Coordinates of N, CA and C and ligand atoms in Angstrom, one line a residue:
M1 N -8.7 3.0 -20.8 CA -9.6 2.3 -19.9 C -9.5 3.0 -18.5
S2 N -10.7 3.1 -17.9 CA -10.6 3.8 -16.6 C -10.1 2.9 -15.5
Q3 N -9.6 3.5 -14.5 CA -9.0 2.7 -13.3 C -10.2 2.1 -12.5
Q4 N -9.9 1.0 -12.0 CA -11.0 0.3 -11.2 C -10.7 0.3 -9.7
I5 N -11.7 0.6 -9.0 CA -11.6 0.6 -7.5 C -12.6 -0.3 -6.9
L6 N -12.2 -1.1 -6.0 CA -13.1 -2.0 -5.2 C -13.3 -1.4 -3.8
I7 N -14.6 -1.3 -3.5 CA -15.0 -0.8 -2.2 C -15.4 -2.0 -1.4
V8 N -14.8 -2.3 -0.2 CA -15.3 -3.3 0.7 C -15.8 -2.7 2.0
E9 N -17.1 -2.6 2.1 CA -17.7 -1.8 3.2 C -19.1 -2.4 3.4
D10 N -19.4 -2.7 4.7 CA -20.8 -3.2 4.9 C -21.9 -2.2 5.0
E11 N -21.5 -0.9 5.2 CA -22.5 0.1 5.3 C -22.9 0.7 4.0
A12 N -24.1 0.4 3.6 CA -24.6 0.8 2.2 C -24.4 2.3 1.9
D13 N -24.7 3.1 3.0 CA -24.7 4.5 2.8 C -23.3 5.0 2.4
I14 N -22.3 4.4 3.0 CA -20.9 4.8 2.8 C -20.5 4.3 1.4
R15 N -20.9 3.0 1.0 CA -20.6 2.5 -0.3 C -21.1 3.5 -1.4
E16 N -22.4 3.9 -1.1 CA -23.1 4.8 -2.1 C -22.4 6.1 -2.2
L17 N -22.0 6.7 -1.1 CA -21.2 7.9 -1.1 C -19.9 7.8 -1.9
L18 N -19.2 6.7 -1.6 CA -17.9 6.5 -2.3 C -18.1 6.3 -3.7
R19 N -19.1 5.4 -4.1 CA -19.3 5.2 -5.5 C -19.7 6.4 -6.3
F20 N -20.6 7.2 -5.7 CA -21.0 8.5 -6.4 C -19.8 9.3 -6.7
N21 N -18.9 9.5 -5.7 CA -17.8 10.4 -5.8 C -16.7 9.9 -6.7
L22 N -16.5 8.6 -6.6 CA -15.4 7.9 -7.4 C -15.9 7.9 -8.9
E23 N -17.1 7.6 -9.1 CA -17.6 7.6 -10.5 C -17.6 9.0 -11.2
R24 N -17.9 10.0 -10.3 CA -17.8 11.3 -10.8 C -16.4 11.7 -11.3
E25 N -15.4 11.0 -10.7 CA -14.0 11.3 -11.0 C -13.5 10.4 -12.2
G26 N -14.5 9.5 -12.7 CA -14.1 8.7 -13.8 C -13.7 7.3 -13.5
F27 N -13.7 6.9 -12.2 CA -13.3 5.5 -11.9 C -14.4 4.5 -12.1
T28 N -14.1 3.3 -12.4 CA -15.0 2.2 -12.4 C -15.0 1.6 -11.1
V29 N -16.2 1.4 -10.5 CA -16.4 1.0 -9.1 C -17.0 -0.4 -9.0
H30 N -16.4 -1.2 -8.1 CA -17.0 -2.5 -7.7 C -17.3 -2.4 -6.2
E31 N -18.3 -3.1 -5.8 CA -18.7 -3.0 -4.4 C -18.8 -4.4 -3.8
A32 N -18.3 -4.6 -2.6 CA -18.5 -5.8 -1.8 C -19.0 -5.4 -0.4
A33 N -20.0 -6.1 0.1 CA -20.5 -5.8 1.4 C -19.9 -6.6 2.6
D34 N -19.0 -7.5 2.3 CA -18.3 -8.2 3.3 C -16.9 -8.7 2.8
G35 N -16.1 -9.2 3.7 CA -14.8 -9.5 3.4 C -14.6 -10.7 2.4
T36 N -15.5 -11.7 2.5 CA -15.4 -12.8 1.6 C -15.7 -12.4 0.2
Q37 N -16.7 -11.6 0.0 CA -17.1 -11.1 -1.3 C -16.0 -10.2 -1.8
G38 N -15.4 -9.4 -0.9 CA -14.3 -8.5 -1.3 C -13.1 -9.3 -1.8
L39 N -12.8 -10.3 -1.2 CA -11.6 -11.1 -1.6 C -11.9 -11.8 -3.0
A40 N -13.2 -12.2 -3.2 CA -13.5 -12.8 -4.5 C -13.5 -11.8 -5.6
L41 N -14.0 -10.6 -5.3 CA -14.0 -9.6 -6.4 C -12.6 -9.1 -6.7
A42 N -11.7 -9.0 -5.6 CA -10.4 -8.6 -5.8 C -9.6 -9.5 -6.8
R43 N -9.9 -10.8 -6.6 CA -9.3 -11.8 -7.5 C -9.9 -11.7 -8.9
Q44 N -11.2 -11.5 -9.0 CA -11.9 -11.4 -10.3 C -11.5 -10.2 -11.1
Y45 N -11.4 -9.1 -10.5 CA -11.1 -7.8 -11.2 C -9.7 -7.3 -11.1
T46 N -8.9 -7.8 -10.2 CA -7.6 -7.2 -9.8 C -7.6 -5.7 -10.1
P47 N -8.4 -5.0 -9.2 CA -8.6 -3.5 -9.3 C -7.3 -2.8 -9.1
D48 N -7.3 -1.5 -9.4 CA -6.1 -0.6 -9.2 C -6.0 -0.2 -7.8
L49 N -7.1 -0.3 -7.0 CA -7.0 0.1 -5.6 C -8.2 -0.6 -4.9
V50 N -8.0 -1.0 -3.6 CA -9.1 -1.5 -2.8 C -9.2 -0.5 -1.6
I51 N -10.5 0.0 -1.4 CA -10.8 0.8 -0.2 C -11.5 -0.2 0.7
L52 N -10.9 -0.4 1.9 CA -11.3 -1.5 2.7 C -11.6 -1.1 4.1
D53 N -12.8 -1.3 4.5 CA -13.3 -1.0 5.9 C -12.7 -2.0 6.9
V54 N -12.3 -1.6 8.1 CA -11.8 -2.5 9.1 C -12.9 -3.4 9.7
M55 N -14.0 -2.7 10.1 CA -15.1 -3.4 10.8 C -16.1 -4.0 9.8
L56 N -16.0 -5.3 9.5 CA -16.8 -6.0 8.5 C -17.4 -7.2 9.2
P57 N -18.6 -7.6 8.8 CA -19.1 -8.9 9.4 C -18.3 -10.1 8.8
G58 N -18.1 -11.1 9.6 CA -17.4 -12.2 9.2 C -15.9 -11.9 9.1
V59 N -15.3 -12.1 8.0 CA -13.8 -11.8 7.8 C -13.6 -10.3 7.9
D60 N -12.9 -9.8 8.9 CA -12.7 -8.4 9.1 C -11.7 -7.8 8.1
G61 N -11.6 -6.5 8.1 CA -10.7 -5.8 7.2 C -9.2 -6.1 7.3
F62 N -8.8 -6.3 8.6 CA -7.4 -6.7 8.8 C -7.1 -8.0 8.1
E63 N -8.0 -9.0 8.3 CA -7.8 -10.3 7.7 C -7.8 -10.2 6.2
V64 N -8.8 -9.4 5.6 CA -8.9 -9.3 4.2 C -7.6 -8.7 3.7
C65 N -7.0 -7.7 4.3 CA -5.8 -7.1 3.9 C -4.6 -8.1 3.9
R66 N -4.6 -8.9 5.0 CA -3.5 -9.9 5.1 C -3.6 -10.9 4.0
R67 N -4.9 -11.3 3.7 CA -5.0 -12.3 2.6 C -4.7 -11.8 1.2
L68 N -5.1 -10.5 1.0 CA -4.8 -9.9 -0.3 C -3.3 -9.9 -0.5
G69 N -2.5 -9.5 0.6 CA -1.1 -9.4 0.6 C -0.4 -10.8 0.4
A70 N -1.1 -11.9 0.9 CA -0.5 -13.2 0.9 C -0.6 -13.9 -0.5
Q71 N -1.5 -13.4 -1.4 CA -1.7 -14.0 -2.7 C -1.0 -13.3 -3.8
S72 N -0.3 -14.0 -4.6 CA 0.5 -13.3 -5.6 C -0.4 -12.5 -6.6
E73 N -1.6 -13.0 -6.9 CA -2.5 -12.3 -7.9 C -3.0 -10.9 -7.3
T74 N -3.0 -10.8 -6.0 CA -3.5 -9.6 -5.4 C -2.6 -8.8 -4.6
S75 N -1.4 -9.3 -4.3 CA -0.4 -8.7 -3.4 C 0.0 -7.3 -3.9
H76 N 0.0 -7.1 -5.2 CA 0.5 -5.8 -5.7 C -0.6 -4.7 -5.6
I77 N -1.8 -5.0 -5.3 CA -2.9 -4.0 -5.3 C -2.8 -3.1 -4.0
P78 N -2.7 -1.8 -4.2 CA -2.7 -0.9 -3.1 C -4.0 -1.0 -2.3
V79 N -3.9 -0.9 -1.0 CA -5.0 -1.0 -0.1 C -5.1 0.3 0.8
L80 N -6.3 1.0 0.7 CA -6.5 2.1 1.6 C -7.6 1.7 2.6
M81 N -7.2 1.7 3.9 CA -8.1 1.2 4.9 C -8.9 2.4 5.5
L82 N -10.2 2.0 5.8 CA -11.1 3.0 6.5 C -11.1 2.5 8.0
T83 N -10.7 3.3 8.9 CA -10.7 2.8 10.3 C -11.4 3.8 11.2
A84 N -11.8 3.3 12.4 CA -12.3 4.1 13.5 C -11.0 4.7 14.1
R85 N -11.2 5.6 15.0 CA -10.0 6.2 15.7 C -9.3 5.3 16.6
G86 N -8.1 5.7 17.1 CA -7.5 5.0 18.2 C -6.9 3.6 17.9
E87 N -7.3 2.6 18.6 CA -6.7 1.3 18.5 C -6.6 0.8 17.1
E88 N -7.6 1.0 16.3 CA -7.6 0.5 14.9 C -6.5 1.1 14.1
V89 N -6.3 2.4 14.3 CA -5.2 3.1 13.5 C -3.9 2.5 13.9
D90 N -3.7 2.3 15.3 CA -2.4 1.7 15.7 C -2.2 0.3 15.1
R91 N -3.3 -0.4 14.9 CA -3.1 -1.8 14.4 C -2.8 -1.7 12.9
V92 N -3.4 -0.8 12.2 CA -3.2 -0.6 10.7 C -1.7 -0.2 10.5
V93 N -1.2 0.7 11.3 CA 0.1 1.2 11.2 C 1.1 0.2 11.7
G94 N 0.8 -0.4 12.8 CA 1.8 -1.3 13.5 C 1.9 -2.7 13.0
L95 N 0.8 -3.3 12.5 CA 0.8 -4.7 12.2 C 1.3 -4.9 10.8
S96 N 1.7 -6.2 10.5 CA 2.2 -6.5 9.2 C 1.1 -6.8 8.2
L97 N 0.3 -5.7 8.0 CA -0.9 -5.9 7.1 C -0.6 -5.5 5.7
G98 N 0.3 -4.6 5.5 CA 0.6 -4.2 4.1 C -0.3 -3.2 3.6
A99 N -1.1 -2.6 4.4 CA -2.0 -1.5 4.0 C -1.1 -0.3 3.5
D100 N -1.5 0.4 2.5 CA -0.7 1.5 1.9 C -1.0 2.8 2.6
D101 N -2.2 2.9 3.1 CA -2.6 4.2 3.7 C -3.9 3.9 4.5
Y102 N -4.3 4.8 5.3 CA -5.6 4.7 6.0 C -6.3 6.0 6.1
V103 N -7.6 6.0 6.3 CA -8.4 7.2 6.5 C -9.2 6.9 7.7
V104 N -9.3 7.9 8.6 CA -10.1 7.7 9.8 C -11.5 8.2 9.6
K105 N -12.4 7.3 10.1 CA -13.9 7.7 10.0 C -14.2 8.5 11.2
P106 N -15.1 9.5 11.1 CA -15.8 9.9 9.8 C -14.8 10.7 9.0
F107 N -14.8 10.5 7.7 CA -13.8 11.1 6.9 C -14.5 12.2 6.0
S108 N -13.7 13.1 5.5 CA -14.3 14.1 4.6 C -14.1 13.5 3.2
V109 N -15.1 13.6 2.3 CA -15.0 13.0 1.0 C -13.8 13.6 0.2
R110 N -13.6 14.9 0.5 CA -12.5 15.5 -0.3 C -11.1 14.9 0.1
E111 N -11.0 14.7 1.4 CA -9.7 14.1 1.9 C -9.5 12.7 1.3
L112 N -10.6 12.0 1.4 CA -10.5 10.6 0.9 C -10.1 10.6 -0.6
M113 N -10.7 11.5 -1.4 CA -10.4 11.5 -2.8 C -9.0 11.8 -3.0
L114 N -8.5 12.7 -2.2 CA -7.0 13.1 -2.4 C -6.1 11.9 -2.1
R115 N -6.5 11.2 -1.0 CA -5.7 10.0 -0.6 C -5.8 8.9 -1.7
V116 N -7.0 8.7 -2.3 CA -7.1 7.8 -3.4 C -6.2 8.1 -4.5
K117 N -6.2 9.4 -4.9 CA -5.4 9.8 -6.0 C -3.9 9.7 -5.7
A118 N -3.5 10.0 -4.5 CA -2.1 9.9 -4.1 C -1.7 8.4 -4.2
V119 N -2.5 7.5 -3.6 CA -2.1 6.1 -3.6 C -2.0 5.6 -5.1
L120 N -2.9 6.0 -5.9 CA -2.9 5.5 -7.3 C -1.7 6.1 -8.1
R121 N -1.4 7.4 -7.8 CA -0.2 8.0 -8.4 C 1.1 7.3 -8.0
R122 N 1.2 7.0 -6.8 CA 2.4 6.3 -6.3 C 2.5 4.9 -7.0
G123 N 1.3 4.3 -7.3 CA 1.3 3.0 -7.9 C 1.8 3.0 -9.3
G124 N 1.8 4.2 -10.0 CA 2.2 4.2 -11.4 C 3.7 3.9 -11.5
R125 N 4.0 3.2 -12.6 CA 5.4 2.8 -12.8 C 6.2 4.0 -13.4
T126 N 7.5 4.1 -13.1 CA 8.3 5.1 -13.7 C 8.8 4.7 -15.1
A127 N 9.3 5.7 -15.8 CA 9.9 5.4 -17.1 C 11.3 5.1 -17.0
E128 N 11.9 5.0 -15.8 CA 13.3 4.8 -15.6 C 13.6 3.3 -15.9
S129 N 14.9 3.0 -15.8 CA 15.3 1.6 -16.1 C 14.4 0.5 -15.6
P130 N 13.9 -0.4 -16.4 CA 12.9 -1.4 -16.0 C 13.4 -2.5 -15.2
V131 N 14.8 -2.7 -15.2 CA 15.3 -3.8 -14.3 C 16.4 -3.2 -13.4
L132 N 16.3 -3.4 -12.1 CA 17.3 -3.0 -11.2 C 17.9 -4.2 -10.6
E133 N 19.2 -4.3 -10.5 CA 19.8 -5.5 -10.0 C 21.0 -5.1 -9.1
R134 N 20.9 -5.5 -7.8 CA 22.0 -5.2 -6.9 C 21.9 -6.2 -5.7
H135 N 23.1 -6.6 -5.3 CA 23.2 -7.5 -4.1 C 22.3 -8.7 -4.3
G136 N 22.2 -9.2 -5.5 CA 21.4 -10.5 -5.7 C 19.9 -10.2 -5.7
I137 N 19.5 -9.0 -5.6 CA 18.1 -8.6 -5.7 C 17.8 -8.1 -7.1
R138 N 16.8 -8.7 -7.7 CA 16.4 -8.2 -9.1 C 15.0 -7.7 -9.0
L139 N 14.8 -6.5 -9.5 CA 13.5 -5.9 -9.5 C 13.1 -5.5 -10.9
R140 N 12.0 -6.0 -11.4 CA 11.5 -5.6 -12.7 C 10.3 -4.7 -12.5
T141 N 10.5 -3.4 -12.9 CA 9.5 -2.4 -12.6 C 8.2 -2.6 -13.4
E142 N 8.4 -3.0 -14.7 CA 7.2 -3.2 -15.5 C 6.4 -4.4 -15.1
A143 N 7.1 -5.5 -14.8 CA 6.4 -6.7 -14.4 C 5.9 -6.6 -13.0
H144 N 6.5 -5.6 -12.3 CA 6.2 -5.4 -10.9 C 6.6 -6.6 -10.1
S145 N 7.7 -7.2 -10.4 CA 8.1 -8.4 -9.7 C 9.5 -8.2 -9.1
A146 N 9.8 -8.9 -8.0 CA 11.2 -8.8 -7.4 C 11.6 -10.2 -7.0
E147 N 12.9 -10.5 -7.2 CA 13.4 -11.8 -6.9 C 14.7 -11.6 -6.1
V148 N 15.0 -12.6 -5.2 CA 16.3 -12.7 -4.6 C 16.8 -14.1 -5.1
G149 N 17.9 -14.1 -5.8 CA 18.4 -15.3 -6.4 C 17.3 -15.8 -7.3
S150 N 16.8 -17.0 -7.1 CA 15.7 -17.5 -7.9 C 14.4 -17.5 -7.2
D151 N 14.4 -16.9 -6.0 CA 13.1 -16.8 -5.3 C 12.3 -15.6 -5.6
M152 N 11.1 -15.8 -6.0 CA 10.2 -14.6 -6.2 C 9.7 -14.1 -4.8
L153 N 9.8 -12.8 -4.7 CA 9.3 -12.1 -3.5 C 7.8 -11.7 -3.6
N154 N 7.1 -11.9 -2.5 CA 5.7 -11.5 -2.5 C 5.6 -10.1 -1.8
L155 N 5.7 -9.0 -2.6 CA 5.8 -7.7 -2.0 C 4.4 -7.0 -2.2
T156 N 4.1 -6.2 -1.2 CA 2.9 -5.3 -1.3 C 3.4 -4.1 -2.2
A157 N 2.4 -3.3 -2.6 CA 2.7 -2.2 -3.5 C 3.7 -1.2 -2.8
T158 N 3.5 -1.0 -1.5 CA 4.4 -0.1 -0.8 C 5.8 -0.6 -0.7
E159 N 5.9 -1.9 -0.3 CA 7.2 -2.6 -0.2 C 7.9 -2.5 -1.5
F160 N 7.2 -2.7 -2.6 CA 7.9 -2.7 -3.9 C 8.5 -1.3 -4.2
R161 N 7.7 -0.3 -3.9 CA 8.2 1.1 -4.2 C 9.3 1.4 -3.2
L162 N 9.3 0.9 -2.0 CA 10.3 1.2 -1.0 C 11.6 0.5 -1.5
L163 N 11.5 -0.8 -1.9 CA 12.7 -1.5 -2.4 C 13.2 -0.8 -3.7
E164 N 12.4 -0.4 -4.5 CA 12.8 0.3 -5.8 C 13.6 1.6 -5.4
D165 N 13.1 2.4 -4.5 CA 13.7 3.6 -4.0 C 15.1 3.3 -3.4
L166 N 15.2 2.3 -2.6 CA 16.4 1.9 -1.9 C 17.4 1.4 -2.9
L167 N 17.0 0.6 -3.9 CA 17.9 0.1 -4.9 C 18.4 1.2 -5.8
R168 N 17.5 2.2 -6.2 CA 17.9 3.3 -7.0 C 18.9 4.2 -6.3
H169 N 18.9 4.2 -5.0 CA 19.8 5.1 -4.2 C 20.8 4.3 -3.4
A170 N 21.1 3.1 -4.0 CA 22.0 2.2 -3.2 C 23.3 2.9 -2.9
G171 N 23.8 2.7 -1.7 CA 25.1 3.3 -1.4 C 24.9 4.7 -0.7
S172 N 23.7 5.3 -0.8 CA 23.6 6.6 -0.2 C 22.5 6.4 1.0
V173 N 22.6 7.2 1.9 CA 21.8 7.2 3.1 C 20.4 7.8 2.7
R174 N 19.3 7.2 3.0 CA 18.0 7.7 2.7 C 17.4 8.1 4.1
T175 N 17.0 9.4 4.1 CA 16.3 9.7 5.4 C 14.8 9.3 5.3
R176 N 14.2 9.3 6.4 CA 12.7 8.9 6.4 C 12.0 9.9 5.6
E177 N 12.4 11.2 5.7 CA 11.7 12.2 4.9 C 11.8 12.0 3.4
Q178 N 13.0 11.6 3.0 CA 13.2 11.3 1.5 C 12.3 10.1 1.1
L179 N 12.3 9.1 2.0 CA 11.5 7.9 1.7 C 10.1 8.3 1.6
L180 N 9.7 9.1 2.5 CA 8.3 9.5 2.6 C 7.8 10.2 1.3
N181 N 8.7 11.1 0.9 CA 8.4 11.9 -0.3 C 8.3 11.1 -1.5
N182 N 9.3 10.2 -1.6 CA 9.4 9.3 -2.9 C 8.5 8.2 -2.9
V183 N 8.3 7.5 -1.7 CA 7.5 6.3 -1.7 C 6.0 6.6 -1.4
W184 N 5.8 7.5 -0.5 CA 4.4 7.7 -0.1 C 3.8 8.9 -0.8
G185 N 4.7 9.9 -1.1 CA 4.2 11.0 -1.9 C 3.7 12.2 -1.1
Y186 N 3.6 12.0 0.2 CA 3.1 13.1 1.0 C 3.4 12.7 2.5
S187 N 3.3 13.6 3.4 CA 3.5 13.3 4.8 C 2.2 13.2 5.5
F188 N 2.2 12.4 6.5 CA 1.0 12.3 7.4 C 1.4 12.0 8.8
E189 N 0.5 12.1 9.7 CA 0.8 11.9 11.1 C 1.2 10.4 11.3
G190 N 2.2 10.3 12.2 CA 2.7 9.0 12.5 C 3.6 8.4 11.4
Y191 N 4.1 9.2 10.5 CA 4.8 8.7 9.4 C 6.1 7.9 9.7
A192 N 6.8 8.4 10.8 CA 8.1 7.7 11.1 C 7.8 6.3 11.5
R193 N 6.8 6.0 12.2 CA 6.5 4.6 12.6 C 6.1 3.8 11.3
T194 N 5.4 4.5 10.4 CA 4.9 3.8 9.2 C 6.1 3.4 8.3
V195 N 7.1 4.4 8.2 CA 8.3 4.1 7.4 C 9.1 2.9 8.0
D196 N 9.3 3.0 9.3 CA 10.0 2.0 10.0 C 9.3 0.6 9.9
T197 N 8.0 0.6 10.0 CA 7.3 -0.7 9.9 C 7.5 -1.3 8.5
H198 N 7.4 -0.5 7.5 CA 7.5 -1.0 6.1 C 8.9 -1.5 5.9
V199 N 9.9 -0.7 6.4 CA 11.3 -1.1 6.2 C 11.6 -2.5 6.9
R200 N 11.0 -2.6 8.1 CA 11.2 -3.9 8.9 C 10.6 -5.0 8.1
R201 N 9.4 -4.8 7.6 CA 8.7 -5.9 6.9 C 9.4 -6.3 5.6
L202 N 10.0 -5.3 4.9 CA 10.7 -5.5 3.7 C 12.0 -6.3 4.0
R203 N 12.7 -5.9 5.1 CA 13.9 -6.6 5.5 C 13.6 -8.1 5.7
A204 N 12.4 -8.3 6.4 CA 12.1 -9.7 6.8 C 11.9 -10.5 5.5
K205 N 11.3 -9.9 4.5 CA 11.0 -10.6 3.2 C 12.3 -10.9 2.4
L206 N 13.2 -9.9 2.5 CA 14.5 -10.1 1.8 C 15.4 -11.1 2.4
G207 N 15.3 -11.3 3.7 CA 16.1 -12.3 4.4 C 17.6 -11.8 4.4
E208 N 18.5 -12.7 4.0 CA 19.9 -12.3 4.1 C 20.3 -11.2 3.1
A209 N 19.6 -11.1 2.0 CA 19.9 -10.0 1.1 C 19.7 -8.7 1.7
A210 N 19.0 -8.6 2.8 CA 18.7 -7.3 3.4 C 19.8 -6.9 4.4
Q211 N 20.8 -7.7 4.5 CA 21.9 -7.4 5.5 C 22.3 -5.9 5.6
D212 N 22.4 -5.3 4.4 CA 22.8 -3.9 4.5 C 21.7 -2.9 4.4
L213 N 20.5 -3.4 4.5 CA 19.3 -2.6 4.5 C 18.9 -2.3 5.9
G214 N 18.9 -1.1 6.3 CA 18.5 -0.9 7.7 C 18.7 0.5 8.2
C215 N 18.2 0.8 9.3 CA 18.3 2.1 9.9 C 19.8 2.3 10.3
T216 N 20.5 3.2 9.7 CA 21.9 3.5 10.1 C 21.9 4.4 11.3
D217 N 20.9 5.2 11.5 CA 20.7 6.0 12.7 C 19.2 6.1 12.8
R218 N 18.8 7.0 13.7 CA 17.3 7.0 14.0 C 16.5 7.7 12.8
K219 N 17.2 8.3 11.9 CA 16.5 9.1 10.9 C 16.7 8.5 9.5
S220 N 17.6 7.6 9.3 CA 17.9 7.2 7.9 C 18.0 5.7 7.7
T221 N 18.0 5.4 6.5 CA 17.9 4.0 6.0 C 18.8 3.9 4.8
R222 N 19.5 2.8 4.7 CA 20.2 2.6 3.4 C 20.4 1.1 3.0
L223 N 20.6 1.0 1.7 CA 20.9 -0.4 1.2 C 22.3 -0.2 0.5
N224 N 23.3 -0.8 1.1 CA 24.6 -0.5 0.5 C 24.9 -1.3 -0.8
Ligands
LIG1 CA1 -18.1 -1.3 8.8

């Protein structure tokens, strides 16, 4: 079965451009022209990826991203945001939105397709041990779920991979570069901030279980 991608974008020309190129690569494409419809289609299809424009009429892309992350049916879906330059990029990187990546408009189709594939590749589950358990944190890679004690955690796709990486390397120091390679799959501008933001967000969700998860120095992170 082909992978499904939901495009949430109010500009018909851009939707058409994306649909054409994604279908040519074998993806099944769903389209929404505003945030409300986007949220409804995300729940209906639970696509493998959402491409989400920031500037939308009504509910904007930031809010759509936040709501996707807040609902357990959709929080695991990776989100690739389309942003204008400057302030919007800062907000995507800096705020607790849970977006997995962003592409700045006007984008090259080729770059966007590479990003789409990178995000989808990272979302794939590994064949390694399906249950990781340390420090009261239990992570089931196949079910894509994580628990602290008896509490289910609501993690985004990136937070899940980050936690998985930290648990698999428990006791050793992880540099930002290692996290970037393993969790994100490639490097991009502003990556240090991105890694730190995701680590901070993950720590907040883990609560006390995150006591040993943190930056041990400016360049590294570990979960003892
Ligand atoms: Ca727009």
